[in-house]
Amino acid sequence: MSYHKPVMLQECLSGLNIQPHGIYVDATFGGGGHSMAILEHLTEGKLIAFDQDRDAAKEAERIQSRSFTFCHANFRYLKQYLKLNGITKVNGILADLGVSSHQIDSRERGFSTRFDGPLDMRMDKNISVTAANILNDYSEAELHKIFGMYGELRNARTAARLIAQHRVEKKFFRTEDLKEALKAVAPAGKENKYFAQVFQALRIEVNNEMKALEDFLHQCGEVIEKGGRLVVLSYHSLEDRMVKNYINKGKVYGEVEKDFYGNVIKPFEAVNRKPVEATEEELSQNNRARSARLRIAEKL
C-alpha cells in the first residue's frame, strides 16, 4: 500500500458487486491496492489486471494467486488480451484513471511539478514521444490546442506563444525549464494549480490518454455480461465527461444513437446519477482523493 493508496476502495468494491465465481478486470493495476482487495472476494473467480507501466508490472509479480493474471499492456487493448487469456465476457471492470502516487513521486518520470526532472511523462517507456519532444517540436497552434483542450488553460494561446519564443534560444529538457518559461503568465497565488494544468495537458498528449479511454470504454460495452458492472474513477473534468457521456448516451462525446422506436442505444444504465465523492474521513488521510469522481454503471 506504500506504493499507492487506493482511492475510494470500499465504494469501488461495492460498485463492482463482486460475485465469488465471477471474472473481473482491474484495468489500471498501479500498485495493486484495488486488485488485492478484489482477490479477497473471489473463490473460484478470476481477476485480470492491466497496466502499461514497468514499475506496476514489477509490483504485480508480488501477487501469488492462481486467480490472478497480469497483462503488461494499456487498457485500450482490453479485448485483445482477454481473448489471449481465453476470456470473452467478464462480470465487472474497474478503472482508476489517476496517475499513481508512485509515478508522481518519481522525479525521473517528470510527472510532478514539485521536483526538477526530465520532461518525460511517458507511462510506457517504449513509446518514443516525450513531453520535451512536444514542447520543442509542436507548432504554436498545436500547443495552443492541447493547453486549451487538455489543460483547460484560460491563457492557452499566450502560453503556447511563450514556449515557441523560449525554445528558439533554449530547448526544453527539464521540468524547471518549463516552469521558468511560464512563471510570468501563471496567475498570482495559483501558480501550483496552473503548472499542474500545463503538466496534465502534456501528459495526456504524450500518452494519447483521451483516445485510449474512448477505445477502452467502447470495449467495456462489448465484454461485460448483462447485469455486470463498470466502475470508473476520474480525476479531471475531461475524463469524467467522457465516462458520463458513455454511460448515459452510449458515446463518449455525447452524440445519441436511437433505434427505430426512438430509444437511445446504449450498453449501460447509471447506478449512481451523480458521481460519488470521497468522504471527509478519507480526504483527511488521502488528499489525492479530493478531485476523484466515481461513476458506476450496470450492463443492460
GROMACS .gro file of N, CA and C in nm, residues 15-25 42 45-46 82 87-94 223-231 268 297-299:
model
  108
   15GLY      N    1  -1.940  -0.103  -0.568
   15GLY     CA    2  -1.989  -0.076  -0.702
   15GLY      C    3  -1.974  -0.194  -0.796
   16LEU      N    4  -1.867  -0.271  -0.780
   16LEU     CA    5  -1.844  -0.389  -0.865
   16LEU      C    6  -1.943  -0.501  -0.837
   17ASN      N    7  -2.000  -0.501  -0.713
   17ASN     CA    8  -2.096  -0.606  -0.675
   17ASN      C    9  -2.036  -0.744  -0.703
   18ILE      N   10  -1.921  -0.771  -0.643
   18ILE     CA   11  -1.840  -0.889  -0.676
   18ILE      C   12  -1.909  -1.021  -0.643
   19GLN      N   13  -1.911  -1.109  -0.741
   19GLN     CA   14  -1.959  -1.246  -0.723
   19GLN      C   15  -1.836  -1.337  -0.707
   20PRO      N   16  -1.831  -1.424  -0.605
   20PRO     CA   17  -1.711  -1.504  -0.578
   20PRO      C   18  -1.660  -1.586  -0.696
   21HIS      N   19  -1.752  -1.625  -0.787
   21HIS     CA   20  -1.713  -1.708  -0.901
   21HIS      C   21  -1.697  -1.625  -1.030
   22GLY      N   22  -1.707  -1.495  -1.019
   22GLY     CA   23  -1.706  -1.410  -1.138
   22GLY      C   24  -1.568  -1.381  -1.194
   23ILE      N   25  -1.567  -1.321  -1.312
   23ILE     CA   26  -1.442  -1.280  -1.378
   23ILE      C   27  -1.439  -1.127  -1.380
   24TYR      N   28  -1.332  -1.069  -1.328
   24TYR     CA   29  -1.323  -0.923  -1.314
   24TYR      C   30  -1.194  -0.870  -1.375
   25VAL      N   31  -1.197  -0.741  -1.407
   25VAL     CA   32  -1.080  -0.674  -1.465
   25VAL      C   33  -1.046  -0.551  -1.382
   42LEU      N   34  -1.287  -1.321  -0.411
   42LEU     CA   35  -1.304  -1.427  -0.510
   42LEU      C   36  -1.270  -1.564  -0.451
   45GLY      N   37  -1.334  -1.747  -0.878
   45GLY     CA   38  -1.334  -1.645  -0.983
   45GLY      C   39  -1.194  -1.611  -1.033
   46LYS      N   40  -1.187  -1.514  -1.126
   46LYS     CA   41  -1.059  -1.471  -1.184
   46LYS      C   42  -1.051  -1.319  -1.186
   82LEU      N   43  -0.783  -1.009  -2.326
   82LEU     CA   44  -0.880  -1.103  -2.268
   82LEU      C   45  -0.890  -1.227  -2.356
   87ILE      N   46  -1.079  -1.545  -2.259
   87ILE     CA   47  -1.196  -1.482  -2.197
   87ILE      C   48  -1.268  -1.393  -2.298
   88THR      N   49  -1.398  -1.409  -2.309
   88THR     CA   50  -1.477  -1.324  -2.399
   88THR      C   51  -1.573  -1.233  -2.322
   89LYS      N   52  -1.615  -1.277  -2.202
   89LYS     CA   53  -1.708  -1.198  -2.121
   89LYS      C   54  -1.659  -1.190  -1.977
   90VAL      N   55  -1.684  -1.074  -1.913
   90VAL     CA   56  -1.646  -1.056  -1.772
   90VAL      C   57  -1.766  -1.002  -1.695
   91ASN      N   58  -1.758  -1.010  -1.562
   91ASN     CA   59  -1.868  -0.966  -1.475
   91ASN      C   60  -1.851  -0.824  -1.423
   92GLY      N   61  -1.732  -0.771  -1.439
   92GLY     CA   62  -1.712  -0.634  -1.392
   92GLY      C   63  -1.575  -0.581  -1.428
   93ILE      N   64  -1.568  -0.449  -1.447
   93ILE     CA   65  -1.440  -0.383  -1.481
   93ILE      C   66  -1.426  -0.259  -1.394
   94LEU      N   67  -1.307  -0.244  -1.335
   94LEU     CA   68  -1.273  -0.126  -1.256
   94LEU      C   69  -1.158  -0.053  -1.324
  223VAL      N   70  -1.765  -0.643  -2.369
  223VAL     CA   71  -1.718  -0.760  -2.294
  223VAL      C   72  -1.789  -0.783  -2.160
  224ILE      N   73  -1.857  -0.683  -2.108
  224ILE     CA   74  -1.924  -0.702  -1.979
  224ILE      C   75  -2.058  -0.774  -1.998
  225GLU      N   76  -2.080  -0.875  -1.916
  225GLU     CA   77  -2.203  -0.953  -1.920
  225GLU      C   78  -2.324  -0.869  -1.878
  226LYS      N   79  -2.444  -0.910  -1.920
  226LYS     CA   80  -2.566  -0.846  -1.875
  226LYS      C   81  -2.571  -0.850  -1.722
  227GLY      N   82  -2.597  -0.735  -1.660
  227GLY     CA   83  -2.600  -0.727  -1.515
  227GLY      C   84  -2.465  -0.700  -1.452
  228GLY      N   85  -2.358  -0.703  -1.534
  228GLY     CA   86  -2.223  -0.675  -1.485
  228GLY      C   87  -2.203  -0.526  -1.464
  229ARG      N   88  -2.096  -0.492  -1.396
  229ARG     CA   89  -2.073  -0.353  -1.357
  229ARG      C   90  -1.948  -0.292  -1.419
  230LEU      N   91  -1.958  -0.163  -1.451
  230LEU     CA   92  -1.844  -0.081  -1.492
  230LEU      C   93  -1.825   0.025  -1.385
  231VAL      N   94  -1.705   0.032  -1.327
  231VAL     CA   95  -1.675   0.125  -1.218
  231VAL      C   96  -1.553   0.208  -1.259
  268PHE      N   97  -2.514   0.063  -2.117
  268PHE     CA   98  -2.518   0.070  -1.971
  268PHE      C   99  -2.629   0.161  -1.918
  297ALA      N  100  -2.191   0.190  -1.339
  297ALA     CA  101  -2.297   0.161  -1.436
  297ALA      C  102  -2.318   0.009  -1.445
  298GLU      N  103  -2.439  -0.030  -1.481
  298GLU     CA  104  -2.472  -0.171  -1.496
  298GLU      C  105  -2.509  -0.202  -1.639
  299LYS      N  106  -2.459  -0.315  -1.688
  299LYS     CA  107  -2.484  -0.354  -1.829
  299LYS      C  108  -2.631  -0.391  -1.846
   0.00000   0.00000   0.00000
